Amino acid sequence: GNSPPKAAISHSSGFKMETNHNLNEPVLSGQNSSSRTWDAEFTNEKGRGRVALAGFGLGFLAGIAVLMLAVLPAAAPFWVYLFLLVCFHMLEYLLTAAFRPDVLSFENFLLNHSTPYQVMVLVCWLEYWVEYALVPPSAPFVNKQWGIVSSCGVCISFLGLAARAVAMATASSNFSHMIEHERRREHELVTSGIYAVLRHPAYFGFFWFSVGTQVLLVNPICLAAYSIASFRFFYERIPYEEQILVRFFGADYVAYRKRTYIGIPLLEYLISKSPP
């Protein structure tokens, strides 16, 4: 939240964040230019060259997706998915730049989120194109061309993408891609805006975006795999994170938790039934 009342809610994506640096200086200004290697700006996670290449690559992919919509419209679900995937990674970086420039680095693109994430992306691509080649266009509901299933999927994907973006903007400087185990001096509990209803809206958004993309692609195998993997991740992560938030904010967070929702089917019920 940007204004009262606020509170700190951190969200994790499984990578380390760096310490603050002076935004008026080059990110690698601590090194003498004569003593660092030519590729320092490309290998350091805060290197401007590395960020520039990532931005260029994502923009190139977005352009390919738009072009291929005209060249191969029969595979429209994949090209729309690819464009949305680029939007997801760009928004992660741009929103961090806007609200957490103190920790900004290449890693905020989440392109190197984790090896399982990267593998799952490649697997969903493989499933789409194998089924595109094997499933006849006349097959109801499971063909890979645009239809009612893909329309539902793009709506779910937009919902997830928008919810996550709004969550990051609302949390502002309280947002982090990594669970913070020590409360920062300016750390506050955000309870306004989207946080008035959902207490983990960035997780809500990530879950529904990942599920929605597989509905969009009409990928039955990856739809099951993405749903199970995302559900399991948040089933383990949310209780752990909430223990930290109770330590940070005490009774205020306990009361806040009682009046808000997670928004992932069955997750809240199963967490409430699990041992502390």
XYZ file of N, CA and C in Angstrom:
828
model
N 0.819 -1.184 0.000
C 0.000 0.000 0.000
C 0.857 1.238 0.000
N 0.370 2.288 -0.601
C 1.126 3.517 -0.659
C 0.778 4.451 0.482
N -0.355 4.300 1.075
C -0.782 5.180 2.134
C -1.373 4.369 3.253
N -1.905 5.004 4.246
C -2.384 4.278 5.409
C -3.558 3.396 5.063
N -3.851 2.342 5.803
C -2.883 1.689 6.678
C -2.027 0.729 5.885
N -0.771 0.530 6.250
C 0.117 -0.343 5.505
C 0.712 -1.401 6.415
N 1.316 -2.423 5.775
C 2.061 -3.395 6.519
C 2.892 -4.216 5.581
N 3.904 -4.878 6.065
C 4.860 -5.528 5.194
C 4.453 -6.915 4.809
N 4.368 -7.157 3.546
C 4.148 -8.490 3.043
C 5.225 -8.750 2.007
N 6.066 -9.744 2.232
C 7.141 -10.057 1.311
C 6.742 -11.269 0.495
N 7.165 -11.312 -0.757
C 6.867 -12.437 -1.618
C 8.160 -12.985 -2.165
N 8.262 -14.303 -2.219
C 9.529 -14.918 -2.594
C 9.485 -15.505 -3.987
N 10.600 -15.377 -4.669
C 10.771 -16.054 -5.942
C 12.079 -16.822 -5.959
N 12.720 -16.951 -4.808
C 13.831 -17.852 -4.663
C 15.178 -17.363 -5.158
N 15.493 -16.089 -5.003
C 16.839 -15.652 -5.310
C 17.244 -14.548 -4.373
N 18.557 -14.299 -4.302
C 19.075 -13.319 -3.366
C 18.960 -11.917 -3.927
N 18.695 -10.979 -3.055
C 18.670 -9.578 -3.443
C 19.910 -8.904 -2.875
N 20.416 -7.934 -3.607
C 21.654 -7.284 -3.201
C 21.372 -6.076 -2.315
N 22.422 -5.531 -1.757
C 22.304 -4.370 -0.906
C 22.135 -3.114 -1.742
N 21.781 -2.021 -1.084
C 21.526 -0.764 -1.784
C 22.781 -0.249 -2.480
N 22.546 0.525 -3.580
C 23.655 1.202 -4.217
C 23.196 2.579 -4.637
N 24.145 3.463 -4.857
C 23.833 4.830 -5.249
C 23.323 4.841 -6.675
N 22.070 5.286 -6.872
C 21.457 5.253 -8.191
C 22.090 6.245 -9.142
N 22.887 7.183 -8.639
C 23.535 8.160 -9.498
C 24.899 7.689 -10.001
N 25.320 6.503 -9.573
C 26.607 5.975 -9.986
C 26.400 4.733 -10.844
N 27.364 4.418 -11.717
C 27.287 3.160 -12.456
C 27.204 1.998 -11.483
N 26.490 0.935 -11.834
C 26.283 -0.166 -10.908
C 27.577 -0.860 -10.521
N 28.584 -0.779 -11.364
C 29.857 -1.402 -11.050
C 30.933 -0.364 -10.751
N 30.496 0.798 -10.247
C 31.424 1.905 -10.043
C 32.453 1.628 -8.965
N 32.183 0.612 -8.131
C 33.143 0.288 -7.087
C 34.430 -0.311 -7.634
N 34.377 -0.738 -8.895
C 35.574 -1.317 -9.493
C 36.248 -0.281 -10.395
N 37.557 -0.208 -10.326
C 38.309 0.649 -11.233
C 38.195 0.088 -12.647
N 37.872 0.960 -13.626
C 37.631 0.499 -14.985
C 38.843 -0.216 -15.567
N 40.027 0.143 -15.111
C 41.226 -0.493 -15.643
C 41.491 -1.853 -15.020
N 40.811 -2.149 -13.896
C 41.079 -3.400 -13.196
C 40.003 -4.454 -13.430
N 38.912 -4.101 -14.090
C 37.867 -5.078 -14.307
C 37.898 -5.577 -15.755
N 37.415 -6.774 -15.963
C 37.437 -7.381 -17.287
C 36.398 -6.726 -18.187
N 36.577 -6.896 -19.503
C 35.703 -6.241 -20.482
C 34.253 -6.688 -20.353
N 34.050 -7.918 -19.844
C 32.695 -8.456 -19.787
C 32.017 -8.264 -18.437
N 32.597 -7.409 -17.570
C 32.051 -7.247 -16.213
C 30.602 -6.784 -16.229
N 30.264 -5.878 -17.153
C 28.886 -5.362 -17.208
C 27.899 -6.406 -17.721
N 28.409 -7.532 -18.231
C 27.543 -8.575 -18.776
C 27.466 -9.804 -17.878
N 28.434 -9.961 -16.990
C 28.450 -11.133 -16.119
C 27.952 -10.812 -14.715
N 28.098 -9.561 -14.279
C 27.606 -9.162 -12.967
C 26.089 -8.999 -13.028
N 25.390 -9.480 -11.996
C 23.927 -9.438 -12.041
C 23.374 -8.015 -12.053
N 24.183 -7.034 -11.628
C 23.749 -5.642 -11.695
C 24.313 -4.922 -12.925
N 24.982 -5.680 -13.780
C 25.577 -5.090 -14.961
C 24.548 -4.543 -15.931
N 24.805 -3.336 -16.435
C 23.869 -2.700 -17.364
C 23.828 -3.421 -18.702
N 24.958 -3.979 -19.113
C 24.975 -4.732 -20.361
C 24.097 -5.958 -20.291
N 24.125 -6.643 -19.156
C 23.311 -7.852 -18.977
C 21.819 -7.514 -19.004
N 21.466 -6.433 -18.352
C 20.072 -5.988 -18.344
C 19.636 -5.573 -19.751
N 20.521 -4.862 -20.462
C 20.199 -4.419 -21.816
C 19.961 -5.605 -22.741
N 20.810 -6.626 -22.633
C 20.638 -7.814 -23.465
C 19.336 -8.538 -23.152
N 18.993 -8.617 -21.857
C 17.746 -9.275 -21.469
C 16.549 -8.514 -22.019
N 16.569 -7.189 -21.894
C 15.480 -6.380 -22.420
C 15.366 -6.502 -23.927
N 16.510 -6.504 -24.615
C 16.512 -6.658 -26.071
C 15.944 -8.019 -26.465
N 16.385 -9.062 -25.772
C 15.912 -10.408 -26.079
C 14.415 -10.559 -25.881
N 13.909 -10.019 -24.787
C 12.470 -10.099 -24.530
C 11.677 -9.302 -25.566
N 12.193 -8.115 -25.921
C 11.528 -7.328 -26.952
C 11.521 -8.037 -28.295
N 12.631 -8.707 -28.613
C 12.720 -9.470 -29.858
C 11.694 -10.591 -29.873
N 11.562 -11.305 -28.759
C 10.574 -12.383 -28.670
C 9.149 -11.851 -28.830
N 8.873 -10.697 -28.216
C 7.541 -10.096 -28.355
C 7.263 -9.760 -29.814
N 8.266 -9.229 -30.505
C 8.106 -8.918 -31.922
C 7.868 -10.164 -32.760
N 8.612 -11.238 -32.465
C 8.419 -12.509 -33.170
C 6.992 -13.017 -32.955
N 6.495 -12.911 -31.714
C 5.149 -13.390 -31.407
C 4.096 -12.645 -32.224
N 4.233 -11.327 -32.302
C 3.270 -10.527 -33.075
C 3.371 -10.863 -34.563
N 4.594 -10.990 -35.073
C 4.784 -11.321 -36.489
C 4.194 -12.684 -36.825
N 4.430 -13.661 -35.954
C 3.973 -15.017 -36.239
C 2.457 -15.157 -36.144
N 1.813 -14.248 -35.445
C 0.349 -14.250 -35.452
C -0.182 -14.072 -36.867
N 0.538 -13.287 -37.671
C 0.136 -13.070 -39.065
C 0.630 -14.196 -39.973
N 1.823 -14.712 -39.686
C 2.422 -15.735 -40.545
C 1.792 -17.109 -40.321
N 1.558 -17.461 -39.051
C 0.999 -18.776 -38.711
C -0.159 -18.613 -37.719
N -1.287 -18.075 -38.174
C -2.409 -17.826 -37.255
C -3.029 -19.098 -36.686
N -2.776 -20.242 -37.326
C -3.321 -21.502 -36.804
C -2.755 -21.819 -35.424
N -1.554 -21.282 -35.136
C -0.920 -21.503 -33.828
C -1.057 -20.263 -32.947
N -2.136 -19.503 -33.137
C -2.338 -18.253 -32.389
C -2.220 -18.416 -30.878
N -2.734 -19.511 -30.272
C -2.576 -19.633 -28.813
C -1.125 -19.558 -28.356
N -0.215 -20.161 -29.123
C 1.180 -20.141 -28.700
C 1.768 -18.746 -28.807
N 1.451 -18.013 -29.868
C 2.021 -16.681 -30.047
C 1.471 -15.704 -29.020
N 0.195 -15.843 -28.667
C -0.367 -14.998 -27.607
C 0.271 -15.352 -26.265
N 0.442 -16.649 -26.017
C 1.126 -17.091 -24.792
C 2.527 -16.505 -24.709
N 3.273 -16.574 -25.821
C 4.647 -16.079 -25.823
C 4.689 -14.583 -25.521
N 3.758 -13.838 -26.081
C 3.690 -12.401 -25.820
C 3.378 -12.130 -24.348
N 2.452 -12.898 -23.772
C 2.114 -12.731 -22.355
C 3.294 -13.101 -21.459
N 4.045 -14.118 -21.840
C 5.212 -14.521 -21.053
C 6.249 -13.404 -21.031
N 6.464 -12.757 -22.181
C 7.373 -11.615 -22.244
C 6.872 -10.492 -21.340
N 5.562 -10.226 -21.397
C 4.977 -9.177 -20.538
C 5.207 -9.482 -19.066
N 5.047 -10.749 -18.681
C 5.262 -11.140 -17.288
C 6.675 -10.798 -16.833
N 7.670 -11.219 -17.601
C 9.060 -11.003 -17.194
C 9.446 -9.520 -17.240
N 8.934 -8.793 -18.223
C 9.218 -7.364 -18.285
C 8.592 -6.620 -17.115
N 7.358 -6.972 -16.772
C 6.678 -6.301 -15.656
C 7.399 -6.545 -14.340
N 7.934 -7.756 -14.156
C 8.672 -8.039 -12.925
C 9.834 -7.069 -12.764
N 10.563 -6.845 -13.856
C 11.717 -5.943 -13.792
C 11.279 -4.482 -13.670
N 10.321 -4.066 -14.494
C 9.914 -2.659 -14.515
C 9.272 -2.223 -13.197
N 8.474 -3.093 -12.596
C 7.842 -2.739 -11.325
C 8.867 -2.706 -10.188
N 9.861 -3.575 -10.256
C 10.943 -3.500 -9.269
C 11.723 -2.204 -9.452
N 11.965 -1.831 -10.710
C 12.665 -0.572 -10.983
C 11.891 0.613 -10.431
N 10.570 0.556 -10.523
C 9.736 1.665 -10.069
C 9.668 1.759 -8.550
N 9.583 0.617 -7.872
C 9.293 0.641 -6.437
C 10.409 0.110 -5.538
N 11.345 -0.684 -6.106
C 12.473 -1.181 -5.301
C 13.784 -1.026 -6.060
N 14.130 0.193 -6.481
C 15.383 0.377 -7.225
C 16.618 0.017 -6.410
N 16.480 -0.030 -5.086
C 17.614 -0.365 -4.235
C 18.079 -1.804 -4.417
N 17.216 -2.684 -4.930
C 17.598 -4.091 -5.117
C 17.579 -4.492 -6.585
N 17.454 -3.518 -7.471
C 17.269 -3.808 -8.892
C 18.488 -4.497 -9.495
N 18.236 -5.593 -10.225
C 19.306 -6.296 -10.927
C 18.684 -7.138 -12.035
N 19.541 -7.774 -12.809
C 19.085 -8.677 -13.871
C 18.123 -9.722 -13.333
N 18.359 -10.180 -12.114
C 17.558 -11.268 -11.562
C 16.098 -10.888 -11.377
N 15.793 -9.593 -11.356
C 14.403 -9.177 -11.205
C 13.555 -9.459 -12.448
N 14.182 -9.827 -13.554
C 13.420 -10.315 -14.709
C 12.790 -11.676 -14.411
N 13.335 -12.393 -13.423
C 12.934 -13.762 -13.065
C 13.197 -14.757 -14.189
N 14.058 -14.410 -15.129
C 14.387 -15.347 -16.198
C 15.149 -16.551 -15.661
N 15.917 -16.333 -14.591
C 16.647 -17.420 -13.943
C 16.003 -17.773 -12.609
N 14.678 -17.700 -12.587
C 13.893 -17.978 -11.367
C 14.363 -19.258 -10.693
N 14.399 -20.358 -11.437
C 14.897 -21.634 -10.931
C 14.989 -22.595 -12.104
N 15.786 -23.642 -11.950
C 15.897 -24.637 -13.011
C 14.567 -25.337 -13.275
N 13.808 -25.741 -12.227
C 12.497 -26.355 -12.499
C 11.571 -25.438 -13.298
N 11.603 -24.133 -13.009
C 10.760 -23.194 -13.753
C 11.149 -23.187 -15.226
N 12.441 -23.117 -15.509
C 12.903 -23.085 -16.891
C 12.569 -24.385 -17.620
N 12.706 -25.513 -16.926
C 12.371 -26.801 -17.523
C 10.882 -26.874 -17.843
N 10.061 -26.410 -16.928
C 8.613 -26.461 -17.145
C 8.192 -25.582 -18.326
N 8.844 -24.450 -18.500
C 8.545 -23.595 -19.655
C 8.843 -24.343 -20.947
N 10.005 -24.984 -21.015
C 10.384 -25.728 -22.216
C 9.464 -26.920 -22.453
N 9.055 -27.575 -21.376
C 8.162 -28.731 -21.504
C 6.799 -28.299 -22.048
N 6.297 -27.152 -21.596
C 4.987 -26.713 -22.094
C 5.072 -26.324 -23.563
N 6.221 -25.770 -23.977
C 6.414 -25.497 -25.410
C 6.403 -26.808 -26.196
N 7.117 -27.801 -25.691
C 7.200 -29.091 -26.368
C 5.825 -29.735 -26.475
N 5.067 -29.697 -25.375
C 3.737 -30.310 -25.415
C 2.860 -29.632 -26.465
N 2.907 -28.299 -26.503
C 2.050 -27.592 -27.457
C 2.363 -28.024 -28.882
N 3.636 -28.025 -29.278
C 3.980 -28.280 -30.678
C 3.838 -29.747 -31.056
N 4.059 -30.657 -30.115
C 3.820 -32.078 -30.401
C 2.334 -32.307 -30.632
N 1.505 -31.758 -29.763
C 0.067 -31.937 -29.924
C -0.466 -31.156 -31.124
N 0.157 -30.023 -31.433
C -0.221 -29.260 -32.626
C -0.046 -30.112 -33.884
N 1.040 -30.909 -33.889
C 1.321 -31.754 -35.049
C 0.446 -32.999 -35.093
N 0.016 -33.488 -33.909
C -0.678 -34.780 -33.857
C -2.200 -34.690 -33.732
N -2.699 -33.640 -33.077
C -4.142 -33.536 -32.839
C -4.807 -32.850 -34.022
N -5.795 -33.486 -34.641
C -6.458 -32.864 -35.806
C -7.234 -31.612 -35.404
N -7.268 -30.614 -36.281
C -7.990 -29.367 -35.978
C -9.474 -29.579 -35.687
N -10.019 -30.702 -36.149
C -11.449 -30.967 -35.942
C -11.759 -31.512 -34.555
N -10.731 -31.881 -33.790
C -10.950 -32.451 -32.455
C -11.551 -31.392 -31.533
N -12.713 -31.675 -30.910
C -13.353 -30.662 -30.047
C -12.581 -30.438 -28.751
N -12.428 -29.183 -28.361
C -11.860 -28.759 -27.068
C -10.359 -28.999 -26.912
N -9.772 -29.963 -27.618
C -8.357 -30.270 -27.407
C -7.493 -29.914 -28.606
N -8.060 -29.336 -29.662
C -7.211 -28.944 -30.785
C -6.441 -27.682 -30.401
N -5.326 -27.438 -31.069
C -4.387 -26.395 -30.657
C -4.648 -25.045 -31.314
N -5.704 -24.955 -32.145
C -6.058 -23.671 -32.722
C -6.937 -22.895 -31.753
N -7.143 -21.622 -32.060
C -7.898 -20.778 -31.126
C -9.349 -21.217 -31.038
N -9.842 -21.334 -29.817
C -11.228 -21.713 -29.584
C -11.676 -21.208 -28.232
N -12.784 -21.731 -27.748
C -13.347 -21.255 -26.487
C -12.405 -21.530 -25.314
N -11.676 -22.649 -25.374
C -10.748 -22.980 -24.278
C -9.626 -21.947 -24.215
N -9.052 -21.611 -25.364
C -7.984 -20.610 -25.391
C -8.496 -19.243 -24.955
N -9.734 -18.914 -25.307
C -10.322 -17.637 -24.880
C -10.430 -17.579 -23.362
N -10.864 -18.691 -22.752
C -10.919 -18.749 -21.287
C -9.524 -18.626 -20.690
N -8.553 -19.283 -21.319
C -7.192 -19.258 -20.814
C -6.576 -17.877 -20.836
N -6.823 -17.123 -21.913
C -6.226 -15.789 -21.984
C -6.861 -14.869 -20.939
N -8.140 -15.065 -20.650
C -8.791 -14.267 -19.598
C -8.199 -14.578 -18.222
N -7.977 -15.865 -17.942
C -7.372 -16.258 -16.663
C -5.948 -15.708 -16.559
N -5.217 -15.780 -17.670
C -3.840 -15.276 -17.680
C -3.797 -13.780 -17.415
N -4.690 -13.031 -18.055
C -4.757 -11.584 -17.837
C -5.102 -11.271 -16.382
N -6.021 -12.038 -15.813
C -6.390 -11.845 -14.410
C -5.175 -12.014 -13.514
N -4.426 -13.095 -13.721
C -3.248 -13.347 -12.898
C -2.173 -12.295 -13.081
N -1.925 -11.921 -14.329
C -0.898 -10.919 -14.624
C -1.259 -9.574 -13.999
N -2.525 -9.185 -14.133
C -2.971 -7.901 -13.589
C -2.922 -7.903 -12.066
N -3.361 -9.005 -11.450
C -3.363 -9.086 -9.986
C -1.947 -8.971 -9.438
N -0.998 -9.629 -10.076
C 0.384 -9.571 -9.593
C 0.968 -8.177 -9.761
N 0.689 -7.550 -10.905
C 1.202 -6.197 -11.140
C 0.616 -5.204 -10.141
N -0.685 -5.294 -9.907
C -1.341 -4.402 -8.949
C -0.796 -4.646 -7.549
N -0.549 -5.910 -7.205
C -0.001 -6.240 -5.888
C 1.369 -5.612 -5.685
N 2.241 -5.726 -6.675
C 3.582 -5.161 -6.556
C 3.528 -3.641 -6.441
N 2.649 -3.022 -7.226
C 2.533 -1.562 -7.183
C 1.935 -1.092 -5.863
N 0.946 -1.829 -5.361
C 0.298 -1.449 -4.107
C 1.244 -1.613 -2.921
N 1.978 -2.720 -2.906
C 2.936 -2.945 -1.813
C 4.102 -1.972 -1.883
N 4.410 -1.515 -3.093
C 5.452 -0.512 -3.300
C 6.778 -0.968 -2.678
N 7.372 -0.180 -1.826
C 8.677 -0.507 -1.252
C 8.620 -1.678 -0.277
N 7.413 -2.131 0.076
C 7.279 -3.274 0.968
C 7.396 -4.600 0.227
N 7.363 -4.555 -1.110
C 7.425 -5.785 -1.892
C 8.874 -6.246 -2.034
N 9.045 -7.561 -2.027
C 10.362 -8.146 -2.269
C 10.175 -9.464 -2.998
N 11.100 -9.788 -3.885
C 11.057 -11.074 -4.568
C 11.569 -12.206 -3.684
N 12.023 -11.846 -2.516
C 12.527 -12.858 -1.587
C 11.944 -12.610 -0.205
N 11.578 -13.668 0.488
C 11.075 -13.513 1.847
C 12.150 -12.836 2.691
N 11.749 -11.795 3.392
C 12.687 -11.052 4.232
C 12.539 -11.530 5.674
N 13.627 -12.007 6.235
C 13.573 -12.593 7.574
C 13.796 -11.567 8.673
N 14.276 -10.395 8.303
C 14.440 -9.320 9.263
C 13.594 -8.136 8.805
N 12.873 -7.553 9.737
C 11.998 -6.433 9.400
C 12.829 -5.167 9.180
N 12.668 -4.587 7.986
C 13.319 -3.316 7.706
C 12.620 -2.192 8.463
N 13.333 -1.112 8.718
C 12.770 0.003 9.491
C 11.515 0.553 8.832
N 11.522 0.607 7.482
C 10.377 1.175 6.761
C 9.331 0.128 6.399
N 9.536 -1.117 6.831
C 8.658 -2.229 6.489
C 7.292 -2.067 7.167
N 6.248 -2.070 6.361
C 4.896 -1.900 6.893
C 3.976 -2.977 6.347
N 2.882 -3.223 7.045
C 1.900 -4.220 6.627
C 0.872 -3.563 5.719
N 0.823 -3.959 4.469
C -0.107 -3.354 3.517
C -1.460 -4.034 3.647
N -2.478 -3.249 3.960
C -3.826 -3.801 4.116
C -4.842 -3.059 3.256
N -4.380 -2.208 2.379
C -5.287 -1.425 1.535
C -5.280 -1.964 0.111
N -6.200 -1.456 -0.715
C -6.256 -1.865 -2.108
C -6.548 -3.346 -2.249
N -5.826 -4.002 -3.140
C -6.037 -5.427 -3.382
C -5.723 -6.257 -2.141
N -4.857 -5.715 -1.266
C -4.515 -6.419 -0.023
C -5.654 -6.422 0.987
N -6.677 -5.619 0.760
C -7.823 -5.628 1.656
C -8.639 -6.906 1.496
N -8.474 -7.574 0.350
C -9.217 -8.811 0.079
C -8.282 -10.019 0.057
N -7.168 -9.891 -0.641
C -6.197 -10.978 -0.773
C -4.937 -10.637 0.013
N -4.495 -11.553 0.866
C -3.306 -11.232 1.661
C -2.009 -11.633 0.955
N -2.122 -12.409 -0.112
C -0.940 -12.743 -0.923
C -1.305 -12.568 -2.401
N -1.656 -11.355 -2.820
C -2.132 -11.177 -4.193
C -1.088 -11.467 -5.264
N 0.200 -11.285 -4.945
C 1.235 -11.615 -5.931
C 1.308 -13.123 -6.146
N 1.116 -13.894 -5.077
C 1.067 -15.350 -5.209
C -0.195 -15.764 -5.960
N -1.306 -15.142 -5.614
C -2.568 -15.373 -6.324
C -2.369 -15.143 -7.820
N -1.742 -14.028 -8.165
C -1.524 -13.690 -9.561
C -0.609 -14.676 -10.252
N 0.474 -15.066 -9.584
C 1.412 -16.014 -10.191
C 0.734 -17.349 -10.434
N -0.039 -17.826 -9.470
C -0.721 -19.120 -9.613
C -1.665 -19.104 -10.807
N -2.528 -18.095 -10.875
C -3.532 -18.072 -11.938
C -2.921 -17.741 -13.295
N -1.833 -16.988 -13.325
C -1.147 -16.757 -14.596
C -0.569 -18.069 -15.124
N 0.093 -18.819 -14.254
C 0.714 -20.071 -14.694
C -0.349 -21.073 -15.150
N -1.455 -21.165 -14.422
C -2.537 -22.075 -14.814
C -3.202 -21.581 -16.101
N -3.455 -20.283 -16.173
C -4.129 -19.718 -17.336
C -3.357 -19.917 -18.629
N -2.031 -19.835 -18.561
C -1.249 -20.017 -19.790
C -1.404 -21.423 -20.353
N -1.559 -22.405 -19.472
C -1.716 -23.781 -19.952
C -3.128 -24.045 -20.480
N -4.100 -23.342 -19.939
C -5.449 -23.406 -20.514
C -5.428 -22.738 -21.891
N -4.762 -21.603 -21.988
C -4.620 -20.899 -23.263
C -4.002 -21.797 -24.330
N -2.964 -22.541 -23.959
C -2.279 -23.426 -24.898
C -3.016 -24.746 -25.123
N -4.067 -24.985 -24.343
C -4.794 -26.268 -24.369
C -3.788 -27.407 -24.180
N -2.990 -27.281 -23.125
C -1.973 -28.275 -22.762
C -2.474 -29.088 -21.568
N -3.179 -30.192 -21.774
C -3.742 -30.921 -20.625
C -2.689 -31.467 -19.668
N -1.564 -31.949 -20.193
C -0.529 -32.519 -19.325
C 0.111 -31.426 -18.480
N 0.501 -30.320 -19.123
C 1.148 -29.241 -18.380
C 0.156 -28.480 -17.502
N -1.111 -28.478 -17.873
C -2.113 -27.855 -16.994
C -2.125 -28.571 -15.651
N -2.125 -29.907 -15.686
C -2.085 -30.682 -14.439
C -0.766 -30.470 -13.715
N 0.333 -30.503 -14.456
C 1.655 -30.367 -13.840
C 1.854 -28.983 -13.235
N 1.474 -27.930 -13.964
C 1.622 -26.569 -13.458
C 0.741 -26.351 -12.230
N -0.478 -26.858 -12.268
C -1.401 -26.677 -11.142
C -0.863 -27.340 -9.883
N -0.389 -28.570 -10.024
C 0.126 -29.315 -8.875
C 1.405 -28.672 -8.344
N 2.312 -28.326 -9.245
C 3.589 -27.743 -8.814
C 3.383 -26.394 -8.123
N 2.534 -25.550 -8.698
C 2.280 -24.230 -8.102
C 1.570 -24.372 -6.765
N 0.587 -25.272 -6.715
C -0.152 -25.488 -5.464
C 0.794 -25.971 -4.364
N 1.632 -26.921 -4.688
C 2.552 -27.464 -3.690
C 3.529 -26.396 -3.206
N 4.043 -25.578 -4.150
C 4.978 -24.524 -3.776
C 4.349 -23.573 -2.766
N 3.130 -23.107 -3.046
C 2.493 -22.136 -2.158
C 1.981 -22.782 -0.874
N 1.651 -24.078 -0.932
C 1.250 -24.790 0.278
C 2.407 -24.835 1.275
N 3.616 -24.945 0.777
C 4.789 -24.954 1.650
C 5.248 -23.541 2.000
N 5.137 -22.613 1.066
C 5.707 -21.281 1.240
C 4.856 -20.364 2.106
N 3.544 -20.362 1.891
C 2.691 -19.388 2.576
C 2.691 -19.569 4.094
N 2.524 -20.786 4.644
C 2.581 -20.914 6.110
C 3.915 -20.450 6.691
N 5.007 -20.757 5.990
C 6.331 -20.331 6.450
C 6.422 -18.810 6.465
N 5.967 -18.186 5.389
C 6.028 -16.734 5.314
C 5.140 -16.085 6.370
N 3.972 -16.678 6.609
C 3.053 -16.068 7.570
C 3.564 -16.180 9.003
N 4.354 -17.196 9.298
C 4.996 -17.269 10.616
C 5.914 -16.063 10.818
N 6.626 -15.692 9.768
C 7.521 -14.540 9.847
C 6.713 -13.259 10.008
N 5.616 -13.147 9.262
C 4.800 -11.939 9.337
C 4.123 -11.791 10.690
N 3.747 -12.908 11.310
C 3.204 -12.845 12.668
C 4.286 -12.364 13.631
N 5.509 -12.814 13.415
C 6.623 -12.345 14.259
C 6.855 -10.847 14.069
N 6.718 -10.367 12.833
C 6.904 -8.946 12.547
C 5.796 -8.090 13.145
N 4.541 -8.519 12.950
C 3.401 -7.640 13.231
C 2.441 -8.145 14.306
N 2.685 -9.335 14.833
C 1.909 -9.828 15.957
C 0.416 -9.904 15.708
N -0.367 -9.391 16.664
C -1.830 -9.488 16.607
C -2.414 -8.785 15.384
N -1.747 -7.750 14.909
C -2.247 -7.037 13.722
C -2.304 -7.970 12.513
N -1.266 -8.786 12.344
C -1.283 -9.693 11.199
C -2.263 -10.839 11.410
N -2.374 -11.330 12.630
C -3.323 -12.401 12.922
C -4.748 -11.946 12.586
N -5.097 -10.731 12.986
C -6.431 -10.194 12.678
C -6.606 -9.985 11.184
N -5.566 -9.491 10.535
C -5.608 -9.269 9.084
C -5.795 -10.599 8.344
N -5.105 -11.628 8.792
C -5.201 -12.940 8.155
C -6.617 -13.507 8.246
N -7.287 -13.254 9.351
C -8.635 -13.782 9.544
C -9.659 -13.170 8.597
N -9.430 -11.940 8.155
C -10.441 -11.265 7.334
C -10.097 -11.232 5.842
N -9.019 -11.921 5.451
C -8.611 -11.924 4.047
C -8.490 -13.353 3.521
N -8.271 -13.468 2.226
C -8.256 -14.758 1.545
C -6.945 -14.944 0.776
N -6.657 -16.206 0.447
C -5.505 -16.513 -0.389
C -5.921 -16.538 -1.857
N -7.090 -17.111 -2.134
C -7.624 -17.099 -3.495
C -7.145 -18.226 -4.381
N -6.497 -19.229 -3.793
C -6.082 -20.426 -4.528
C -6.943 -21.575 -4.030
N -7.667 -22.269 -4.903
C -8.635 -23.283 -4.472
C -8.070 -24.295 -3.484
N -8.800 -24.491 -2.389
C -8.510 -25.475 -1.346
C -7.265 -25.179 -0.513
N -6.463 -24.238 -0.932
C -5.186 -24.019 -0.243
C -5.405 -23.544 1.186
N -6.289 -22.580 1.356
C -6.524 -22.045 2.694
C -7.068 -23.122 3.623
N -7.982 -23.957 3.103
C -8.569 -25.028 3.905
C -7.499 -26.027 4.336
N -6.660 -26.445 3.408
C -5.633 -27.446 3.729
C -4.587 -26.869 4.684
N -4.250 -25.605 4.517
C -3.291 -24.982 5.442
C -3.877 -24.944 6.851
N -5.175 -24.613 6.942
C -5.817 -24.526 8.268
C -5.891 -25.882 8.957
N -5.892 -26.980 8.175
C -5.979 -28.325 8.744
C -4.616 -28.946 8.992
N -3.558 -28.320 8.488
C -2.223 -28.885 8.655
C -1.676 -28.528 10.031
N -0.803 -29.369 10.601
C -0.217 -29.052 11.911
C 0.648 -27.809 11.822
N 0.713 -27.027 12.893
C 1.530 -25.797 12.882
C 3.004 -26.121 12.750
